[in-house]
PDB file of C-alpha atoms in Angstrom:
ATOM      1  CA  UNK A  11     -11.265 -59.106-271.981  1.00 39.00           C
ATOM      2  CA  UNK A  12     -13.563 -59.977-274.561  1.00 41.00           C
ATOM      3  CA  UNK A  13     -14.940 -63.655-275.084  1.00 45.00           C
ATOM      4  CA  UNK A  14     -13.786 -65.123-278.466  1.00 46.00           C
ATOM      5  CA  UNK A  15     -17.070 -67.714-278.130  1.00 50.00           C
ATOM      6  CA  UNK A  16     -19.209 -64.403-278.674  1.00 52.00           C
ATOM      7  CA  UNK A  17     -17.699 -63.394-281.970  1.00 50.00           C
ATOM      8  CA  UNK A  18     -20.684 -63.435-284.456  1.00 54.00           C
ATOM      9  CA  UNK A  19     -20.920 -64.476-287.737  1.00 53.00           C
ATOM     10  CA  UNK A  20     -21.024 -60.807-288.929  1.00 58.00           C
ATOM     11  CA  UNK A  21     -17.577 -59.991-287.247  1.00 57.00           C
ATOM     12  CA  UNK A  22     -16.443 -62.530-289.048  1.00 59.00           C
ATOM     13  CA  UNK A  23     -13.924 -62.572-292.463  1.00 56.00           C
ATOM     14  CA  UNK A  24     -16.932 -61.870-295.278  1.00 58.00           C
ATOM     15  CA  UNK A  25     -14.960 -65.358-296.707  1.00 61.00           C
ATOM     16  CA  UNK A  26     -15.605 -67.259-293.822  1.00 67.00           C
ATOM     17  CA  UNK A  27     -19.383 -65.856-293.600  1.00 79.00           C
ATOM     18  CA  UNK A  28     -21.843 -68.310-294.952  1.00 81.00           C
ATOM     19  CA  UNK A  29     -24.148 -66.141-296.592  1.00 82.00           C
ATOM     20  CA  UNK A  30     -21.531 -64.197-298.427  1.00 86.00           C
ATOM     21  CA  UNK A  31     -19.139 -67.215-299.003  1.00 85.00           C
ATOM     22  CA  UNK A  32     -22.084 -68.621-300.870  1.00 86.00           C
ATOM     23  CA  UNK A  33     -23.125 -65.379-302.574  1.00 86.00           C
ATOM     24  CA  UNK A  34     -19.458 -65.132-303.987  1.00 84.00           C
ATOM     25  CA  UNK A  35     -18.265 -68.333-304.680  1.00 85.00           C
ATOM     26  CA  UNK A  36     -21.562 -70.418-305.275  1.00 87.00           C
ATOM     27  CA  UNK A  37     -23.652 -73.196-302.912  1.00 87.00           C
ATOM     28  CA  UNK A  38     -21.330 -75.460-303.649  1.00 86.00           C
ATOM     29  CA  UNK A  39     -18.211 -74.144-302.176  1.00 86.00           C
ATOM     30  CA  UNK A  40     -19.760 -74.125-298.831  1.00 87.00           C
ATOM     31  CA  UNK A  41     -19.061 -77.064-296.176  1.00 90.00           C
ATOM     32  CA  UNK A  42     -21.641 -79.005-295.186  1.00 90.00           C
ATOM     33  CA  UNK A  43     -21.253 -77.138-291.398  1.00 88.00           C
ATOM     34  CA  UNK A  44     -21.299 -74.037-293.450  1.00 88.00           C
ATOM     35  CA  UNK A  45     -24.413 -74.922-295.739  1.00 89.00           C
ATOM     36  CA  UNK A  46     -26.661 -76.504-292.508  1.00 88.00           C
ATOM     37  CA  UNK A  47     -25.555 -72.683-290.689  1.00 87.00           C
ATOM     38  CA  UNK A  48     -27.185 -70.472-293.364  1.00 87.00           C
ATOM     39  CA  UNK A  49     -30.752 -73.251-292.689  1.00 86.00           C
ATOM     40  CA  UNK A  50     -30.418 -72.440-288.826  1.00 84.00           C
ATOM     41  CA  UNK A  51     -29.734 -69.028-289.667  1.00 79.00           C
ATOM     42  CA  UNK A  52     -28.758 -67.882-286.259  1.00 73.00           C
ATOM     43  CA  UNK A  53     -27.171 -69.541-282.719  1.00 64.00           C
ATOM     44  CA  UNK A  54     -26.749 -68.246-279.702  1.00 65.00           C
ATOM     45  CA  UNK A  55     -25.262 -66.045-277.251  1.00 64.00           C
ATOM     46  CA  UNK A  56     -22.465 -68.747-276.876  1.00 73.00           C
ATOM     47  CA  UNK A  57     -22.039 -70.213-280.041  1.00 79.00           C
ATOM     48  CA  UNK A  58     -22.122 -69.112-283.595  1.00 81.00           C
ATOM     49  CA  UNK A  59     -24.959 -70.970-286.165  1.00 83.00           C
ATOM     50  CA  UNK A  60     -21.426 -73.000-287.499  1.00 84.00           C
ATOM     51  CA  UNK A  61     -20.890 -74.246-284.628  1.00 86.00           C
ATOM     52  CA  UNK A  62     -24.512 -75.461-283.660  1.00 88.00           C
ATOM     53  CA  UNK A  63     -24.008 -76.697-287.321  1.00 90.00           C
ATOM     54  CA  UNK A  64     -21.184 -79.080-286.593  1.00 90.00           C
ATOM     55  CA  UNK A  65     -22.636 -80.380-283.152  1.00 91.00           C
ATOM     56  CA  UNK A  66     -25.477 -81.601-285.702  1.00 91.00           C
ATOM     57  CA  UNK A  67     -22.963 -83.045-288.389  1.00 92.00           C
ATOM     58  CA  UNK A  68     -21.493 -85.077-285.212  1.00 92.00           C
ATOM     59  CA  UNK A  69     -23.600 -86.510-283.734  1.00 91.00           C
ATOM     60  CA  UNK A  70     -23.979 -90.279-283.985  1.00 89.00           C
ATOM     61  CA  UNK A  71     -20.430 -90.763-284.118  1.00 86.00           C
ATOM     62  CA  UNK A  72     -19.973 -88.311-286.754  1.00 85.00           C
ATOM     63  CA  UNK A  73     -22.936 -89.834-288.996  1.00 83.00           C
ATOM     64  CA  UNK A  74     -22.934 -85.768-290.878  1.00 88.00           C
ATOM     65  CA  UNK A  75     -25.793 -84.928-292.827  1.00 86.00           C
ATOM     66  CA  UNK A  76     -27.331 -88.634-292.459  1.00 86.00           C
ATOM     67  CA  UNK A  77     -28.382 -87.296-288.922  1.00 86.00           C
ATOM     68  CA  UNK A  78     -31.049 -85.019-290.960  1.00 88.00           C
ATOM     69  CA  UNK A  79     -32.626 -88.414-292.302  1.00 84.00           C
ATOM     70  CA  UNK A  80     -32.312 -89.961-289.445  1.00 86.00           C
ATOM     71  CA  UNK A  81     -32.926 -87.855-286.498  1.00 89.00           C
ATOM     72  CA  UNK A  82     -36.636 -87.296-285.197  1.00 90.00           C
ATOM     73  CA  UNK A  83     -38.025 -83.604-284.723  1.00 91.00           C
ATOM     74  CA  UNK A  84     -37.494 -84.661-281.051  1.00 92.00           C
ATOM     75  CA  UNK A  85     -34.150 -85.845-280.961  1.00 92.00           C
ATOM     76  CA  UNK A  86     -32.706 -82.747-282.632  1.00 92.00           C
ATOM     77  CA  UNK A  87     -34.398 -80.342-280.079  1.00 91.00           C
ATOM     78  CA  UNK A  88     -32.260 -81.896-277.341  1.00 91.00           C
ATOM     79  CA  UNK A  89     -29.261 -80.376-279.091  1.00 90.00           C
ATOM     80  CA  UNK A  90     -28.764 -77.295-277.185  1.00 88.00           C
ATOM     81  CA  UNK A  91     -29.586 -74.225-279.656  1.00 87.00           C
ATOM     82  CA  UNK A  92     -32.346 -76.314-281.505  1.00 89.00           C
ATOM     83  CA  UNK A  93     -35.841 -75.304-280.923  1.00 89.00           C
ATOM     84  CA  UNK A  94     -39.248 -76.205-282.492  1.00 92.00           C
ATOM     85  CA  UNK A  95     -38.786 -74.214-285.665  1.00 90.00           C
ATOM     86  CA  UNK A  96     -35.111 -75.113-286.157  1.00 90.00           C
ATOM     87  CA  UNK A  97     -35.853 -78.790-285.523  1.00 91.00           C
ATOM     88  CA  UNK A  98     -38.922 -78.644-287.978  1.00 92.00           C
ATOM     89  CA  UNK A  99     -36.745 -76.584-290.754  1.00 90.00           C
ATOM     90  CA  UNK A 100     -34.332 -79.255-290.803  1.00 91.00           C
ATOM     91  CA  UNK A 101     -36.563 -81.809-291.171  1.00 91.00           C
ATOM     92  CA  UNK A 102     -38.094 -80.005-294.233  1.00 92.00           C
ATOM     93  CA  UNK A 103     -34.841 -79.501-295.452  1.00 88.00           C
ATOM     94  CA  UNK A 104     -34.302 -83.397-295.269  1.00 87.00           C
ATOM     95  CA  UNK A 105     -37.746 -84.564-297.273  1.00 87.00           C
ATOM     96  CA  UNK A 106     -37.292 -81.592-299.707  1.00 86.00           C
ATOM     97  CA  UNK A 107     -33.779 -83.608-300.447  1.00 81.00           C
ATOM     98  CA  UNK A 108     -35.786 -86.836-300.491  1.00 76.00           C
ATOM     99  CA  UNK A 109     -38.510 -85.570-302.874  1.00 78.00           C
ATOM    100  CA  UNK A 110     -35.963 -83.532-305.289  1.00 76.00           C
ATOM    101  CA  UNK A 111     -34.404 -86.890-306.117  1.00 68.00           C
ATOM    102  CA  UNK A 112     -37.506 -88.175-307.586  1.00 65.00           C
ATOM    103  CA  UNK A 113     -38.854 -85.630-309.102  1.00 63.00           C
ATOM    104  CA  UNK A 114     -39.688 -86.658-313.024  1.00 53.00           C
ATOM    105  CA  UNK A 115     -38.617 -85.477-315.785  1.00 48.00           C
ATOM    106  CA  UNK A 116     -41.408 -83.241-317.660  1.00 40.00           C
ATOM    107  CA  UNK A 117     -42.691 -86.740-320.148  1.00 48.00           C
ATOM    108  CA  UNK A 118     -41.494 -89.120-317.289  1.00 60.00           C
ATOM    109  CA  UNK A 119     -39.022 -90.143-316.522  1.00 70.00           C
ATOM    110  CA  UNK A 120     -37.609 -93.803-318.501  1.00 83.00           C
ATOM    111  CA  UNK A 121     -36.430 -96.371-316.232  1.00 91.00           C
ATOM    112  CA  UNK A 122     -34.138 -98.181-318.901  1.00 91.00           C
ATOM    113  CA  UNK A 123     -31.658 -99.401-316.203  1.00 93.00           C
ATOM    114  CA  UNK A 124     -31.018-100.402-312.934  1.00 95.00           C
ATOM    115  CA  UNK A 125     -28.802 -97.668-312.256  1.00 94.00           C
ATOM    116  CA  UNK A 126     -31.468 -95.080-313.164  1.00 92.00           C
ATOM    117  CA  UNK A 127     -34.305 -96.655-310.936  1.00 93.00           C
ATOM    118  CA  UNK A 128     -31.957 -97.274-307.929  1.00 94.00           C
ATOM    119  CA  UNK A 129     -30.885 -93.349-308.145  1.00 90.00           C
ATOM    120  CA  UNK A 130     -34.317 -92.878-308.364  1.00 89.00           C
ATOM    121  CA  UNK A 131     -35.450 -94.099-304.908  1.00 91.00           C
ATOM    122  CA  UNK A 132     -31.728 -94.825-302.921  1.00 91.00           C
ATOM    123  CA  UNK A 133     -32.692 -91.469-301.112  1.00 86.00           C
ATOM    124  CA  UNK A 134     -36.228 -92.055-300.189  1.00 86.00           C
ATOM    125  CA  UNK A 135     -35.653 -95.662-299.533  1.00 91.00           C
ATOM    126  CA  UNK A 136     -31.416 -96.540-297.804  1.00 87.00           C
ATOM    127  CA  UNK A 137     -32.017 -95.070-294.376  1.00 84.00           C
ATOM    128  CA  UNK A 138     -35.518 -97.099-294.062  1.00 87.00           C
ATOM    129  CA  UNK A 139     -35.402 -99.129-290.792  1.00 85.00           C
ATOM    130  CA  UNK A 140     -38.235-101.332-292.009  1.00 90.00           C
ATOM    131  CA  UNK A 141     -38.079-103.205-294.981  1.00 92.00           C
ATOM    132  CA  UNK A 142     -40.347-101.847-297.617  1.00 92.00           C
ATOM    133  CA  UNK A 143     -41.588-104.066-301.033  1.00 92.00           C
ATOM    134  CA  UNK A 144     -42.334-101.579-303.497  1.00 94.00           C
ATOM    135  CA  UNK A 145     -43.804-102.268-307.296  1.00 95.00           C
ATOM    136  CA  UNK A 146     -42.813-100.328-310.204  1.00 94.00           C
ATOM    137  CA  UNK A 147     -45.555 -99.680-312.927  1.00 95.00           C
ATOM    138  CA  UNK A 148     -44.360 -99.032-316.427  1.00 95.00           C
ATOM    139  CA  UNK A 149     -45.654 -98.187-319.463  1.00 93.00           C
ATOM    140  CA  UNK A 150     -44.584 -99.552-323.201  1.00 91.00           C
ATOM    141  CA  UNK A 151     -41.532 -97.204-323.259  1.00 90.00           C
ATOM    142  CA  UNK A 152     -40.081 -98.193-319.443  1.00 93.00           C
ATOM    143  CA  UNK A 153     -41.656 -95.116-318.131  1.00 91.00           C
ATOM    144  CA  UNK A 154     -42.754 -95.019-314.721  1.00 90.00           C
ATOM    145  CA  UNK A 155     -46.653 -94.557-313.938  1.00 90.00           C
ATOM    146  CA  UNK A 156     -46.770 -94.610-310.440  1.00 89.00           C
ATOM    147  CA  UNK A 157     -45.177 -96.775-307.553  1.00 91.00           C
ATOM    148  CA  UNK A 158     -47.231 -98.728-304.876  1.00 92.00           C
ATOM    149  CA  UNK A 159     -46.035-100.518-301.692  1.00 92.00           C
ATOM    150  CA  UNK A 160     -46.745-103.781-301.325  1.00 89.00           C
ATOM    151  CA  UNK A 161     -45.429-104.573-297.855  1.00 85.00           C
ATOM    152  CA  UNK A 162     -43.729-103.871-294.720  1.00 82.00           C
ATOM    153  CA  UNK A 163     -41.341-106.309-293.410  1.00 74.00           C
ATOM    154  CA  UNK A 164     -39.177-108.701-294.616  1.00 66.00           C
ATOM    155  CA  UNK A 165     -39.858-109.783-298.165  1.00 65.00           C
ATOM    156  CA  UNK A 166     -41.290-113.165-298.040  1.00 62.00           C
ATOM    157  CA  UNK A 167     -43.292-115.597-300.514  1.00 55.00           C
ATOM    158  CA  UNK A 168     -46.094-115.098-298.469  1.00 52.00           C
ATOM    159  CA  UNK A 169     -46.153-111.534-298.264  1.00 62.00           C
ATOM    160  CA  UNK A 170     -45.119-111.041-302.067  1.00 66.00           C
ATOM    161  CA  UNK A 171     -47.922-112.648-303.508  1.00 80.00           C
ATOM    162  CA  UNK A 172     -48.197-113.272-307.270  1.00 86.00           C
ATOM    163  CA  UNK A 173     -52.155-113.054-307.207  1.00 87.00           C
ATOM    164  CA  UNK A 174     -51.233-109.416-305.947  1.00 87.00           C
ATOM    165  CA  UNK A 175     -49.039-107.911-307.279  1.00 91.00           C
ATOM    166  CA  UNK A 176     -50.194-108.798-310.965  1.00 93.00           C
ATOM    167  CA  UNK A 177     -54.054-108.247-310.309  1.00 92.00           C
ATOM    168  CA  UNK A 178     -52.539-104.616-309.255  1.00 92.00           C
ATOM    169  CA  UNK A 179     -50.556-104.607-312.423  1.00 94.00           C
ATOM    170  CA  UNK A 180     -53.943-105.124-314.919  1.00 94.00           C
ATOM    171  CA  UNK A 181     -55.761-103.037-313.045  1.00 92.00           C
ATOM    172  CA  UNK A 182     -53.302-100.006-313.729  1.00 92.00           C
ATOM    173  CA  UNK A 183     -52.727-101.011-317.106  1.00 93.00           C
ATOM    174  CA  UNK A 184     -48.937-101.784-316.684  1.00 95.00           C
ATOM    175  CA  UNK A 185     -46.627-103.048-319.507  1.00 96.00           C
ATOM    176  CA  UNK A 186     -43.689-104.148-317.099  1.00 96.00           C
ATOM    177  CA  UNK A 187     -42.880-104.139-313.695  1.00 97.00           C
ATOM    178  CA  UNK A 188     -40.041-103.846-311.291  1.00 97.00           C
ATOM    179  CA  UNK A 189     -39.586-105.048-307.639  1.00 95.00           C
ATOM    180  CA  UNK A 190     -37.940-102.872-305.690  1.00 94.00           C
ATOM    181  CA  UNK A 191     -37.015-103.033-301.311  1.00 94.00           C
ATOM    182  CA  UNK A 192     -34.427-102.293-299.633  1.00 95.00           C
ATOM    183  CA  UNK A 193     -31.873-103.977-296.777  1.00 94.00           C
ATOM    184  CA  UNK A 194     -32.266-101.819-293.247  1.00 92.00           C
ATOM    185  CA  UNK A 195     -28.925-103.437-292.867  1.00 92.00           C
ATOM    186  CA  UNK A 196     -27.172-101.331-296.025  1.00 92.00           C
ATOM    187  CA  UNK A 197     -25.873-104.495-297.429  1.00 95.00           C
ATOM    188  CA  UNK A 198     -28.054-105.393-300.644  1.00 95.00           C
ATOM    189  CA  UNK A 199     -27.186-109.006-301.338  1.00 95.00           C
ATOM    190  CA  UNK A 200     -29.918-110.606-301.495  1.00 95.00           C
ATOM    191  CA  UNK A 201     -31.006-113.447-299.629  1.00 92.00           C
ATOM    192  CA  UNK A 202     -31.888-116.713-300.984  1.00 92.00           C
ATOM    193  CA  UNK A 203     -35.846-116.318-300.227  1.00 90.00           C
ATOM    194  CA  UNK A 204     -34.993-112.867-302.474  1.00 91.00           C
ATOM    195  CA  UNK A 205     -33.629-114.791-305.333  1.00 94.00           C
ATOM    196  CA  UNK A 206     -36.654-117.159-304.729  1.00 92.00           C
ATOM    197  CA  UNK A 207     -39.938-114.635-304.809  1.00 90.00           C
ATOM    198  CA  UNK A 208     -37.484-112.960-307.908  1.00 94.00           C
ATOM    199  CA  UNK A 209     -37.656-116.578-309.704  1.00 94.00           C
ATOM    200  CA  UNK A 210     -41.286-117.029-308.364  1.00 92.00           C
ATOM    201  CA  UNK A 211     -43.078-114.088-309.844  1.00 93.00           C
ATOM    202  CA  UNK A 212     -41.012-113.760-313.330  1.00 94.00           C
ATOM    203  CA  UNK A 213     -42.686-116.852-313.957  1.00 94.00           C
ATOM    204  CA  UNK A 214     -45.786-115.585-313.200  1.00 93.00           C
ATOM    205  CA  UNK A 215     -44.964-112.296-315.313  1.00 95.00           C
ATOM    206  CA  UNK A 216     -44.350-114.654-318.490  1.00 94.00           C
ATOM    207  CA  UNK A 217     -47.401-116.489-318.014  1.00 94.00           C
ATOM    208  CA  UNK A 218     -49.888-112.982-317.607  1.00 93.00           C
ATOM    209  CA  UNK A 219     -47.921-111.325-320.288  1.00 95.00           C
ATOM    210  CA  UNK A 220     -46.827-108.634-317.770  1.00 95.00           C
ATOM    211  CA  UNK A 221     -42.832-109.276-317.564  1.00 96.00           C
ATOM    212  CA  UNK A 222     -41.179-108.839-314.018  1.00 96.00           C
ATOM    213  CA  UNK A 223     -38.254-106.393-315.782  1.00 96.00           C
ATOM    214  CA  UNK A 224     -35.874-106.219-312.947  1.00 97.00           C
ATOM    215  CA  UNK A 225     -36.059-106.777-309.026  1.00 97.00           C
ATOM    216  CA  UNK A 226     -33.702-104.222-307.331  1.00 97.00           C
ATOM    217  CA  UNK A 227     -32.798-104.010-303.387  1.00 97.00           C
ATOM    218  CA  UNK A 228     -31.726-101.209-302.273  1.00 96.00           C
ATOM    219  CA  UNK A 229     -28.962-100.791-299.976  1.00 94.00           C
ATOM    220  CA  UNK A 230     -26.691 -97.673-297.848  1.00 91.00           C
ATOM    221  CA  UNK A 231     -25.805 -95.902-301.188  1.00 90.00           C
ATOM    222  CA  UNK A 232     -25.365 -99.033-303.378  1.00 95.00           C
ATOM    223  CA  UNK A 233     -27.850-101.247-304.546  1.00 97.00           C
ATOM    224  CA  UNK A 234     -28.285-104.945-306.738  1.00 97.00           C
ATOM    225  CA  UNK A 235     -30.293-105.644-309.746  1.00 97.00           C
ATOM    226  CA  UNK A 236     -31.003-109.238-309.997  1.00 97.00           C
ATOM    227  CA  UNK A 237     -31.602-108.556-313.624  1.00 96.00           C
ATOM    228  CA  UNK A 238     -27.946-107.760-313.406  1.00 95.00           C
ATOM    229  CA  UNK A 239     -27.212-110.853-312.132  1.00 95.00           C
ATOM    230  CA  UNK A 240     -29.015-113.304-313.929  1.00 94.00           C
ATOM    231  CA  UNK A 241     -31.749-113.998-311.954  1.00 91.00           C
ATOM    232  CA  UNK A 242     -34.567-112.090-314.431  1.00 88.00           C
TER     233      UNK A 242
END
């Protein structure tokens, strides 16, 4: 009698085939098991790639397509199925995703609220396990010039130093600026030495002539502007 575990893909329903499901109906009528099977491309003798797929997706308690940010090159080759190249596509796959989200707009992109700067970096910067400082150049019209970290580790008065961050903001010519780190915890409230470096350099800002426009933390898929909340 014939295994059902070594049906393929290709003996499959063309509706419930990947490659055709996607070819027919669009990308974005595929699941996410569906759309990580047509990356992998192929499983084994045992298993079809949709299956491998899922194992992926639930891993970590079921963390889904997080486990592509989050899982090293190493860890997903311990998946049964997942060798070198599969492991090293899917880790493509997951800075592509990362680099996609901040790629500019052809005059650059204007960062004339905090909802537009956190979507700018909440991919690149919510599934951080160290706590990142970043600055935010802009220009006269709130568009962004470039980005440069400041620090690694928890965002301190000491470690976000006026002198800095605002000799780094002359030298680039910047108009404005905005703070920007994120919570490892996913919770972006910030903490009360936050709200103090926040208070700390806007002074400074006023004083150079270089105006601290917004300091934003960055948390799992949510973020807060201090701007928002008074505190700029």
């Amino acid at each position: 009698m014939e295994n059902k575990n070594n049906i393929t893909v290709k003996d499959l329903p063309i509706e419930q085939r990947p490659y055709e499901k996607c070819a027919l109906y669009g990308a974005d009528r595929l699941t996410d098991a569906e759309l990580l099977a047509v990356i992998i491309r192929s499983g084994s003798v045992h298993e079809r790639s949709t299956g491998l797929a899922n194992r992926i997706l639930c891993c970590n308690d079921g963390a889904g397509l997080m486990n592509l940010h989050t899982m090293s090159v190493s860890e997903l080759k311990q998946l049964k199925g997942i060798g070198d190249v599969k492991a090293v596509q899917l880790k493509c796959i997951s800075e592509l995703v990362k680099r996609m989200s901040k790629v500019k707009r052809a005059y650059g992109e204007s960062f004339t609220s905090p909802e537009i700067v956190a979507a700018h970096y909440m991919e690149s910067m919510r599934n951080l396990e160290t706590e990142i400082l970043k600055m935010v150049l802009l220009d006269s019209k709130s568009r962004l010039m470039k980005d440069i970290v400041i620090s690694s580790g928890t965002v301190n008065s000491s470690v976000a130093s006026s002198r800095e961050i605002y000799y780094t903001a002359l030298k680039h010519g910047a108009v404005k600026i905005i703070l920007l780190h994120n919570h490892p915890s996913g919770d972006p409230e910030p903490s009360r030495e936050d709200i103090f470096v926040t208070s700390k350099l806007k002074d400074a800002g006023d004083i150079i002539g270089i105006p601290l426009a917004d300091h934003i933390i960055i948390g799992d898929n949510c973020y807060y502007s201090l701007k928002e909340a008074g505190y700029v």
